[in-house]
Amino acid sequence: MKAADKKRVLREMLFARRFEERCYEAYVERKIGGFLHLYPGEEACAFGVLEAARPGHDYVITSYRDHVHAIKCGVPPKAVMAELFAKETGVCKGLGGSMHIFGTEQRFMGGYALVGGPFPLAAGIAKGIKMKGGDEISICFLGDAANNQGVFHESLNMAKLWDLPVLYVCENNLYGIGTRIDRSTAVIDQYKRVSGYDIPSAQVDGQDIDKVYEAAQIAVDHVRSGKGPYFLELMTYRYRGHSMSDSNAYRTKEEERMWGTRDPIIILRDRLIEAGEITLDDYSAMDTEILEEIENEVIKFAEESPEPSAELLHKYVLAENDPWVHGGAK
Amino acid sequence: MAEIMYWEALRRAHDEEMTRDPLVICMGEDIGVAGGTYKATNGLFDKYGPERVIDTPISEGGYTGLGIGASFLGVRPIIEIMSVNFAWLAMDQIFNTAAKVRYMSGGQLEAPVVIRSPGGTAHQLGAQHSARMEKVFMGVAGLRSVTPSNPRQAYGLLKSAIRCNDPVFINEHELMYNMKGEVPDEEYFMPLEGSEIARQGTDITLFGYNISVHWCTQAAEILASKHGINCEVIDLYSLAPLDRDGIKASVSKTHRAIIVEEAEPAVGVGSEVMAIINEECFFELDAAPVRVSAQNVPIPYNHTLEKMAIPNAQDVVNSVLKMFGLTG
Ligand SMILES: Cc1ncc(C[n+]2csc(CCOP(=O)(O)OP(=O)(O)O)c2C)c(N)n1
């Protein structure tokens, strides 16, 4: 990554962090409802991988922890926030909510609430890419615990069998809600689990964006060049509980403190300071600017947007004006 | 008689049965060390250990099938599926194996498993976390389906389900775990088949189950105090099989019926109860039975739209008034 890119990515990551923290506050203020799963701590995963790919061009799909992936793909933050506020200006017009952010224009193919659900969808998207002959790839971000679903294995088998252009990115934050990985998973190193399907894989430090980026470049090149699927495991940590309803009592303070010293944003910031690219003051100024932007543009937009109209309740259940349904088809 | 919460009633049933029978186990995601999302297994891990209180991987099809397989050897698993929305992933194991194995083996094998799972529309959980699936679990031969509407039923039904030799699906509701109610201090069991009269009445029968029983009783109070209509409320806590005799007895007394369900109407609890009413007491009816059901939509995230999508007590009141040719 070039220095200019790194500076941009630092800003993007900090924006993502502040966005998520503001979501937390908005939830406490009851502006956001339902389940809310936040991403702080894991930023280098989405940013490192997507920096090496082509967000907005490549297809991306993920789970319920989806806001940041959507934003990095180019989905406007204010439309994401408006969705969380259940407003008509939200990306899904208030019908989806936190776990179901979609931005097809930016090829963000959705956040899904069922663990493991996106594995086969990602392979299917890759199949579509292959049939249409594009140079895009399909990128699937999911947690480590999702790998215990049967569809993980079913999907990897098909992806390899048909050499589909799909990159599986495992964000291994060591926990599935309150269950630590060694209590749910026989083989803890996730990258080893795909060898049975002859799929190349790698495991890297998910807190260091340079390492993620480097590994992701190899992975993306492999997939884009038509060599079939790749599996990338990123070792990371979420700072908050699994969701807002999680008391987070199952983790030790020492463990949390240890990971706190490996903050992906601080790692990148300090590296840029050391290289003389920025100063601490630049960083603070940037932070202030971001906080203002989130408040004055993102939150304001979400707050001031209208509630969805009642007609929306029935609008997207089935296709509208479909001649095959209503007559007139030739 | 103590007042306890719905989750406490479930916990007590688990605990008593695990003490009595060392082959009773419970399994599910986060039910052990973390104590269960809705606390139904809280503290049991410390008491019975990891061999009997099992934190499973996130693999609903896998662990449900594993529980069913263990039950072939006489183990009595209580499988908690964190949300009914995830139970879809276990459907093949539940429908194709648990429900059919005794029959297709000519009585050689049986699957005495209990599967507990909460469903329903809670607070803005979005389409993939708001399924109401009672109707699915009541439609397959070989599977029992019950759905407790209060702590007393939760305790008594779970106790019976654990001892019953059939697979039993227990539909719970996310919004009801903290509901309080009286549960007898001495051990007791509820029959897995039947219904209960939640409120005696003479003018019309409101049929509900699980959370909709509460909408029915709220509506009945409003109708009694404001409109002088005396509703009987029947709690259909057993959905499979449905209590034909109980349905018949009440409709024969009141001559009118409204069925209240949280789910979409098609192929639902309401349509099934209406069919039974038609078959059993058509000539006793003073009006055509009516369903009060959800809108035929996936559940939206937005709170206002979410509330519009599912019925409530006022909808029940309105449809009763309409049946009597009255308006609010
Ligand atoms: C099929 C299914 N089962 C269970 C759940 C409940 N649940 C939601 S997230 C989660 C943990 C997933 O952990 P992981 O895949 O590691 O992702 P992370 O949340 O750590 O990013 C569970 C059990 C669900 N949403 N879907």
XYZ file of C-alpha atoms in Angstrom, chain A residues 21-314:
294
model
C -19.542 3.878 18.352
C -22.218 6.359 17.390
C -24.510 3.450 16.553
C -23.970 2.210 20.081
C -25.067 5.553 21.487
C -28.045 5.751 19.159
C -29.098 2.304 20.320
C -28.896 3.382 23.948
C -30.985 6.424 22.985
C -33.468 3.956 21.450
C -33.067 5.456 17.998
C -31.927 2.067 16.711
C -33.877 -1.072 17.518
C -33.556 -4.811 17.140
C -30.228 -6.589 17.239
C -27.123 -4.516 16.715
C -23.743 -6.190 16.126
C -20.793 -3.828 16.033
C -17.376 -4.104 14.409
C -14.836 -2.142 16.518
C -11.590 -4.041 16.796
C -12.008 -5.869 13.517
C -11.592 -2.958 11.068
C -8.330 -4.122 9.526
C -10.134 -7.202 8.197
C -12.677 -5.478 5.987
C -10.360 -2.638 5.014
C -7.281 -4.772 4.384
C -9.107 -7.253 2.194
C -11.211 -4.773 0.280
C -8.267 -2.458 -0.254
C -6.641 -5.358 -2.108
C -9.851 -6.023 -4.032
C -12.122 -3.658 -5.927
C -14.983 -2.673 -3.670
C -17.958 -1.497 -5.670
C -16.878 -3.757 -8.519
C -16.288 -7.066 -6.797
C -19.270 -8.598 -5.062
C -19.286 -8.681 -1.278
C -21.586 -10.578 1.048
C -21.516 -10.994 4.812
C -23.354 -11.640 8.052
C -25.282 -9.429 10.470
C -22.043 -7.558 11.443
C -22.315 -5.722 8.174
C -22.317 -1.925 8.407
C -18.616 -1.419 7.865
C -18.351 -3.808 4.927
C -21.235 -1.988 3.274
C -19.636 1.402 3.804
C -16.275 0.248 2.458
C -18.074 -1.007 -0.659
C -19.355 2.525 -1.177
C -22.815 2.329 0.338
C -23.387 5.875 1.679
C -22.969 5.959 5.466
C -25.954 8.203 5.905
C -28.182 5.731 4.099
C -26.824 2.962 6.328
C -27.542 5.031 9.428
C -30.991 5.912 8.133
C -31.652 2.199 7.756
C -30.622 1.627 11.347
C -33.029 4.408 12.304
C -35.696 2.538 10.263
C -36.284 5.478 7.969
C -37.581 5.510 4.424
C -34.254 6.965 3.208
C -32.429 3.942 4.564
C -30.747 1.556 2.160
C -33.619 -0.902 2.580
C -36.268 1.754 3.249
C -36.447 0.715 6.880
C -37.526 -2.822 6.073
C -34.155 -4.467 6.677
C -32.428 -3.043 9.745
C -28.942 -3.588 11.064
C -28.627 -7.239 10.121
C -29.923 -6.706 6.584
C -27.978 -3.894 4.965
C -28.009 -4.145 1.165
C -26.408 -1.999 -1.515
C -26.660 -3.753 -4.836
C -25.590 -0.649 -6.735
C -22.270 -0.960 -4.935
C -22.387 -4.736 -5.322
C -22.798 -5.161 -1.621
C -25.017 -8.200 -1.770
C -26.245 -8.077 1.748
C -25.966 -8.805 5.386
C -27.766 -11.920 6.512
C -28.926 -12.840 9.968
C -28.495 -16.584 9.855
C -25.055 -17.891 10.664
C -23.543 -19.555 7.598
C -26.306 -18.482 5.225
C -23.980 -16.500 2.934
C -21.513 -19.340 2.222
C -23.486 -20.906 -0.615
C -24.800 -17.539 -1.791
C -21.210 -16.370 -2.295
C -20.464 -19.442 -4.381
C -23.632 -18.795 -6.357
C -22.608 -15.213 -7.016
C -19.248 -16.554 -8.210
C -21.082 -18.932 -10.521
C -22.995 -15.970 -11.900
C -19.780 -14.034 -12.463
C -18.287 -16.972 -14.304
C -21.287 -17.380 -16.547
C -21.422 -13.703 -17.373
C -17.694 -13.606 -18.069
C -16.660 -10.661 -15.901
C -13.405 -10.215 -14.032
C -15.127 -9.613 -10.720
C -14.733 -11.916 -7.772
C -17.128 -12.860 -5.014
C -15.967 -12.111 -1.476
C -17.646 -13.654 1.538
C -16.846 -12.363 5.028
C -18.025 -14.581 7.886
C -17.088 -15.387 11.470
C -15.199 -18.429 12.656
C -18.168 -20.063 14.342
C -20.047 -20.083 11.046
C -17.586 -22.654 9.753
C -19.314 -25.306 11.818
C -22.413 -25.124 9.680
C -22.836 -27.870 7.129
C -23.208 -25.356 4.304
C -19.622 -24.245 4.868
C -18.396 -27.645 3.750
C -21.008 -28.027 1.058
C -20.079 -24.644 -0.379
C -16.330 -25.211 -0.335
C -16.776 -28.503 -2.094
C -18.746 -26.949 -4.924
C -16.555 -23.860 -5.121
C -13.507 -26.042 -5.672
C -15.258 -28.607 -7.829
C -16.272 -25.893 -10.280
C -13.333 -23.550 -9.612
C -15.568 -20.639 -8.790
C -14.076 -17.169 -8.268
C -14.876 -16.858 -4.594
C -12.752 -15.620 -1.731
C -13.854 -16.758 1.699
C -12.615 -14.459 4.451
C -12.899 -15.838 7.950
C -12.892 -13.096 10.553
C -11.757 -15.194 13.475
C -12.591 -13.196 16.585
C -12.362 -16.326 18.759
C -15.990 -16.325 19.876
C -19.427 -17.338 18.661
C -21.534 -15.158 20.935
C -20.354 -16.392 24.373
C -18.733 -19.649 23.327
C -14.968 -19.568 22.858
C -13.705 -21.247 19.737
C -11.936 -24.109 21.511
C -15.239 -25.084 23.114
C -17.111 -25.326 19.828
C -14.612 -26.250 17.179
C -12.399 -29.338 16.901
C -9.730 -27.747 14.713
C -9.048 -24.267 15.934
C -6.982 -23.102 12.986
C -9.667 -22.435 10.469
C -7.329 -22.201 7.502
C -6.450 -25.861 7.968
C -10.036 -26.964 7.685
C -10.246 -26.234 3.970
C -7.335 -28.447 2.981
C -9.754 -31.334 2.662
C -11.186 -29.524 -0.335
C -7.799 -28.736 -1.822
C -8.442 -25.027 -1.464
C -5.381 -22.849 -0.814
C -5.519 -20.845 2.377
C -3.575 -18.612 4.735
C -3.823 -17.351 8.292
C -2.642 -13.858 9.203
C -2.777 -11.275 11.954
C -6.062 -9.493 11.433
C -5.064 -6.470 13.522
C -2.251 -5.392 11.235
C -3.667 -3.930 8.061
C -0.379 -4.242 6.182
C -0.323 -7.964 6.785
C -3.955 -8.351 5.891
C -3.455 -6.340 2.739
C -0.450 -8.366 1.678
C -2.180 -11.690 2.244
C -5.339 -10.430 0.595
C -3.426 -9.405 -2.523
C -2.201 -12.958 -2.968
C -5.695 -14.295 -2.306
C -7.436 -11.853 -4.629
C -4.901 -12.443 -7.424
C -5.381 -16.165 -7.110
C -9.159 -15.926 -7.363
C -9.243 -13.246 -10.047
C -6.827 -15.109 -12.264
C -9.279 -17.981 -12.549
C -7.549 -20.432 -10.246
C -10.647 -21.031 -8.158
C -11.512 -20.370 -4.527
C -9.222 -19.189 -1.737
C -9.693 -19.089 2.024
C -8.178 -16.376 4.170
C -8.277 -16.511 7.966
C -7.770 -13.249 9.855
C -7.077 -13.419 13.585
C -8.987 -10.594 15.212
C -11.066 -9.528 18.194
C -14.265 -7.626 18.751
C -14.056 -5.054 21.502
C -17.699 -5.072 22.429
C -20.097 -7.847 23.296
C -21.470 -9.943 20.477
C -24.507 -7.690 20.221
C -26.135 -5.050 22.357
C -27.917 -7.723 24.379
C -24.632 -9.444 25.281
C -23.208 -8.682 28.706
C -19.790 -9.898 27.548
C -19.188 -11.663 30.885
C -17.477 -14.690 29.352
C -14.181 -12.938 28.540
C -11.446 -12.076 30.980
C -10.312 -8.536 31.526
C -6.717 -9.587 30.780
C -7.714 -10.975 27.418
C -9.600 -7.818 26.560
C -6.711 -5.659 27.695
C -4.230 -7.666 25.641
C -6.273 -7.243 22.482
C -6.820 -3.608 23.343
C -3.092 -3.085 22.883
C -3.416 -4.473 19.363
C -5.894 -1.955 18.049
C -5.784 -1.983 14.245
C -6.286 1.751 13.986
C -3.603 2.585 16.520
C -1.192 0.178 14.852
C -1.641 1.895 11.507
C -1.631 5.375 13.027
C 1.618 4.810 14.901
C 3.230 3.349 11.826
C 2.315 6.444 9.829
C 3.541 8.724 12.587
C 6.814 6.836 12.767
C 7.246 7.116 9.017
C 6.716 10.848 9.318
C 3.573 10.739 7.193
C 1.318 12.256 9.839
C 1.555 13.747 13.299
C -0.531 12.988 16.324
C -2.139 16.387 15.863
C -3.132 15.529 12.306
C -4.753 12.433 13.663
C -6.655 14.303 16.369
C -7.810 16.888 13.872
C -8.980 14.146 11.568
C -10.861 12.521 14.423
C -12.642 15.762 15.263
C -13.558 16.242 11.632
C -14.945 12.713 11.425
C -16.997 13.113 14.570
C -18.472 16.303 13.171
C -19.191 14.698 9.845
C -20.978 11.810 11.507
C -23.023 14.122 13.677
C -23.812 16.810 11.129
C -24.311 14.692 8.063
C -24.940 11.081 8.976
C -26.942 11.336 12.189
C -28.736 14.495 11.158
C -29.827 12.873 7.920
C -31.081 9.783 9.725
C -32.860 11.811 12.394
C -34.567 14.131 9.961
C -35.600 11.526 7.431
C -39.243 10.483 7.260
C -40.673 7.251 8.566
C -41.631 4.794 5.841
C -45.199 5.065 4.652
C -47.732 2.383 5.475
C -47.958 1.294 1.820
C -44.446 -0.048 2.128
C -45.688 -2.879 4.330
C -46.920 -4.830 1.325
